[in-house]
Amino acid sequence: MARINMATIKPLDEDLVLKAARDCGRIVTVEEHSVIGGLGEAVCSLLSEKLPTPVKRIGVNDVFGHSGPAVLLLKQFGLSAENIAAQCRWLLGERA
């Protein structure tokens, strides 16, 4: 398992993403904003063309954002540590 902090979406560090896909066989992206047009979409685009790899995108789905306490918003949008861990387990095939 590798944890990567991707500082920019453009330019996307293609070599790093491809290395992670080869090393891990799966990719999970997590972003605190819309999954549309974000890091997950950029990673999926790259991998679909160069190295097809299962990807799970975690982020705010196609909904309008709103304000509130950060902890509650993270939980509401599925960005809590517990949900991220559950999604990773699901991607690994641990469907319990």
PDB file of C-alpha atoms in Angstrom:
ATOM      1  CA  MET A   1       0.000   0.000   0.000  1.00  0.00           C
ATOM      2  CA  ALA A   2       1.272   3.443  -0.855  1.00  0.00           C
ATOM      3  CA  ARG A   3      -0.030   6.773   0.336  1.00  0.00           C
ATOM      4  CA  ILE A   4       0.536   9.633  -2.068  1.00  0.00           C
ATOM      5  CA  ASN A   5      -0.193  13.304  -1.451  1.00  0.00           C
ATOM      6  CA  MET A   6      -0.840  14.662  -4.933  1.00  0.00           C
ATOM      7  CA  ALA A   7      -0.079  18.385  -4.783  1.00  0.00           C
ATOM      8  CA  THR A   8      -1.516  19.243  -8.204  1.00  0.00           C
ATOM      9  CA  ILE A   9      -3.972  17.772 -10.654  1.00  0.00           C
ATOM     10  CA  LYS A  10      -2.436  19.594 -13.586  1.00  0.00           C
ATOM     11  CA  PRO A  11       0.165  18.703 -14.436  1.00  0.00           C
ATOM     12  CA  LEU A  12      -0.679  15.227 -13.177  1.00  0.00           C
ATOM     13  CA  ASP A  13       2.373  13.253 -12.086  1.00  0.00           C
ATOM     14  CA  GLU A  14       1.677  10.444 -14.537  1.00  0.00           C
ATOM     15  CA  ASP A  15       4.811   8.474 -13.688  1.00  0.00           C
ATOM     16  CA  LEU A  16       3.864   8.405  -9.998  1.00  0.00           C
ATOM     17  CA  VAL A  17       0.265   7.346 -10.682  1.00  0.00           C
ATOM     18  CA  LEU A  18       1.365   4.603 -13.083  1.00  0.00           C
ATOM     19  CA  LYS A  19       3.977   3.332 -10.599  1.00  0.00           C
ATOM     20  CA  ALA A  20       1.364   3.212  -7.828  1.00  0.00           C
ATOM     21  CA  ALA A  21      -1.049   1.341 -10.109  1.00  0.00           C
ATOM     22  CA  ARG A  22       1.632  -1.207 -11.039  1.00  0.00           C
ATOM     23  CA  ASP A  23       2.794  -1.635  -7.439  1.00  0.00           C
ATOM     24  CA  CYS A  24      -0.651  -1.800  -5.802  1.00  0.00           C
ATOM     25  CA  GLY A  25      -2.988  -3.073  -8.521  1.00  0.00           C
ATOM     26  CA  ARG A  26      -5.745  -0.730  -7.313  1.00  0.00           C
ATOM     27  CA  ILE A  27      -6.087   3.000  -6.706  1.00  0.00           C
ATOM     28  CA  VAL A  28      -8.261   4.943  -4.263  1.00  0.00           C
ATOM     29  CA  THR A  29      -8.501   8.711  -4.651  1.00  0.00           C
ATOM     30  CA  VAL A  30      -9.864  10.906  -1.866  1.00  0.00           C
ATOM     31  CA  GLU A  31     -10.644  14.573  -2.334  1.00  0.00           C
ATOM     32  CA  GLU A  32     -12.558  17.125  -0.279  1.00  0.00           C
ATOM     33  CA  HIS A  33     -14.508  18.472  -3.226  1.00  0.00           C
ATOM     34  CA  SER A  34     -16.455  17.248  -6.232  1.00  0.00           C
ATOM     35  CA  VAL A  35     -15.269  14.043  -7.863  1.00  0.00           C
ATOM     36  CA  ILE A  36     -16.314  15.619 -11.163  1.00  0.00           C
ATOM     37  CA  GLY A  37     -13.274  17.216 -12.760  1.00  0.00           C
ATOM     38  CA  GLY A  38     -11.052  16.365  -9.834  1.00  0.00           C
ATOM     39  CA  LEU A  39      -8.086  14.151  -9.085  1.00  0.00           C
ATOM     40  CA  GLY A  40     -10.045  10.914  -9.356  1.00  0.00           C
ATOM     41  CA  GLU A  41     -11.258  11.796 -12.815  1.00  0.00           C
ATOM     42  CA  ALA A  42      -7.720  12.690 -13.933  1.00  0.00           C
ATOM     43  CA  VAL A  43      -6.353   9.422 -12.528  1.00  0.00           C
ATOM     44  CA  CYS A  44      -9.131   7.401 -14.186  1.00  0.00           C
ATOM     45  CA  SER A  45      -8.485   9.085 -17.515  1.00  0.00           C
ATOM     46  CA  LEU A  46      -4.771   8.343 -17.376  1.00  0.00           C
ATOM     47  CA  LEU A  47      -5.190   4.741 -16.274  1.00  0.00           C
ATOM     48  CA  SER A  48      -7.905   3.978 -18.815  1.00  0.00           C
ATOM     49  CA  GLU A  49      -5.493   4.876 -21.591  1.00  0.00           C
ATOM     50  CA  LYS A  50      -2.184   3.591 -20.249  1.00  0.00           C
ATOM     51  CA  LEU A  51      -2.750   0.919 -17.581  1.00  0.00           C
ATOM     52  CA  PRO A  52      -6.342  -0.188 -16.886  1.00  0.00           C
ATOM     53  CA  THR A  53      -6.606  -0.468 -13.097  1.00  0.00           C
ATOM     54  CA  PRO A  54      -9.546  -0.630 -10.662  1.00  0.00           C
ATOM     55  CA  VAL A  55     -10.127   2.828  -9.145  1.00  0.00           C
ATOM     56  CA  LYS A  56     -12.432   3.946  -6.337  1.00  0.00           C
ATOM     57  CA  ARG A  57     -13.078   7.693  -6.259  1.00  0.00           C
ATOM     58  CA  ILE A  58     -14.095   9.107  -2.890  1.00  0.00           C
ATOM     59  CA  GLY A  59     -15.241  12.703  -2.728  1.00  0.00           C
ATOM     60  CA  VAL A  60     -18.288  14.890  -2.895  1.00  0.00           C
ATOM     61  CA  ASN A  61     -20.700  13.384  -5.389  1.00  0.00           C
ATOM     62  CA  ASP A  62     -22.723  15.504  -7.790  1.00  0.00           C
ATOM     63  CA  VAL A  63     -24.480  17.629  -5.164  1.00  0.00           C
ATOM     64  CA  PHE A  64     -24.426  21.276  -4.184  1.00  0.00           C
ATOM     65  CA  GLY A  65     -22.036  22.028  -1.354  1.00  0.00           C
ATOM     66  CA  HIS A  66     -23.009  23.788   1.836  1.00  0.00           C
ATOM     67  CA  SER A  67     -21.411  24.977   5.020  1.00  0.00           C
ATOM     68  CA  GLY A  68     -21.332  23.621   8.546  1.00  0.00           C
ATOM     69  CA  PRO A  69     -18.975  22.049  11.061  1.00  0.00           C
ATOM     70  CA  ALA A  70     -16.142  20.320   9.184  1.00  0.00           C
ATOM     71  CA  VAL A  71     -16.467  17.006  11.043  1.00  0.00           C
ATOM     72  CA  LEU A  72     -20.166  16.754  10.225  1.00  0.00           C
ATOM     73  CA  LEU A  73     -19.664  17.716   6.580  1.00  0.00           C
ATOM     74  CA  LEU A  74     -16.882  15.151   6.127  1.00  0.00           C
ATOM     75  CA  LYS A  75     -19.165  12.461   7.541  1.00  0.00           C
ATOM     76  CA  GLN A  76     -22.149  13.597   5.465  1.00  0.00           C
ATOM     77  CA  PHE A  77     -20.166  13.500   2.224  1.00  0.00           C
ATOM     78  CA  GLY A  78     -18.560  10.120   2.988  1.00  0.00           C
ATOM     79  CA  LEU A  79     -15.127  11.570   3.771  1.00  0.00           C
ATOM     80  CA  SER A  80     -14.807  10.232   7.313  1.00  0.00           C
ATOM     81  CA  ALA A  81     -11.876   7.967   8.092  1.00  0.00           C
ATOM     82  CA  GLU A  82     -14.296   5.113   8.789  1.00  0.00           C
ATOM     83  CA  ASN A  83     -15.975   5.404   5.397  1.00  0.00           C
ATOM     84  CA  ILE A  84     -12.680   5.752   3.541  1.00  0.00           C
ATOM     85  CA  ALA A  85     -11.394   2.604   5.263  1.00  0.00           C
ATOM     86  CA  ALA A  86     -14.629   0.745   4.446  1.00  0.00           C
ATOM     87  CA  GLN A  87     -14.381   1.748   0.777  1.00  0.00           C
ATOM     88  CA  CYS A  88     -10.761   0.553   0.657  1.00  0.00           C
ATOM     89  CA  ARG A  89     -11.755  -2.795   2.185  1.00  0.00           C
ATOM     90  CA  TRP A  90     -14.538  -3.100  -0.389  1.00  0.00           C
ATOM     91  CA  LEU A  91     -12.091  -2.460  -3.237  1.00  0.00           C
ATOM     92  CA  LEU A  92      -9.799  -5.145  -1.812  1.00  0.00           C
ATOM     93  CA  GLY A  93     -12.671  -7.620  -1.884  1.00  0.00           C
ATOM     94  CA  GLU A  94     -13.331  -7.674   1.844  1.00  0.00           C
ATOM     95  CA  ARG A  95     -17.085  -7.393   1.482  1.00  0.00           C
ATOM     96  CA  ALA A  96     -18.332  -8.080   4.993  1.00  0.00           C
TER      97      ALA A  96
END
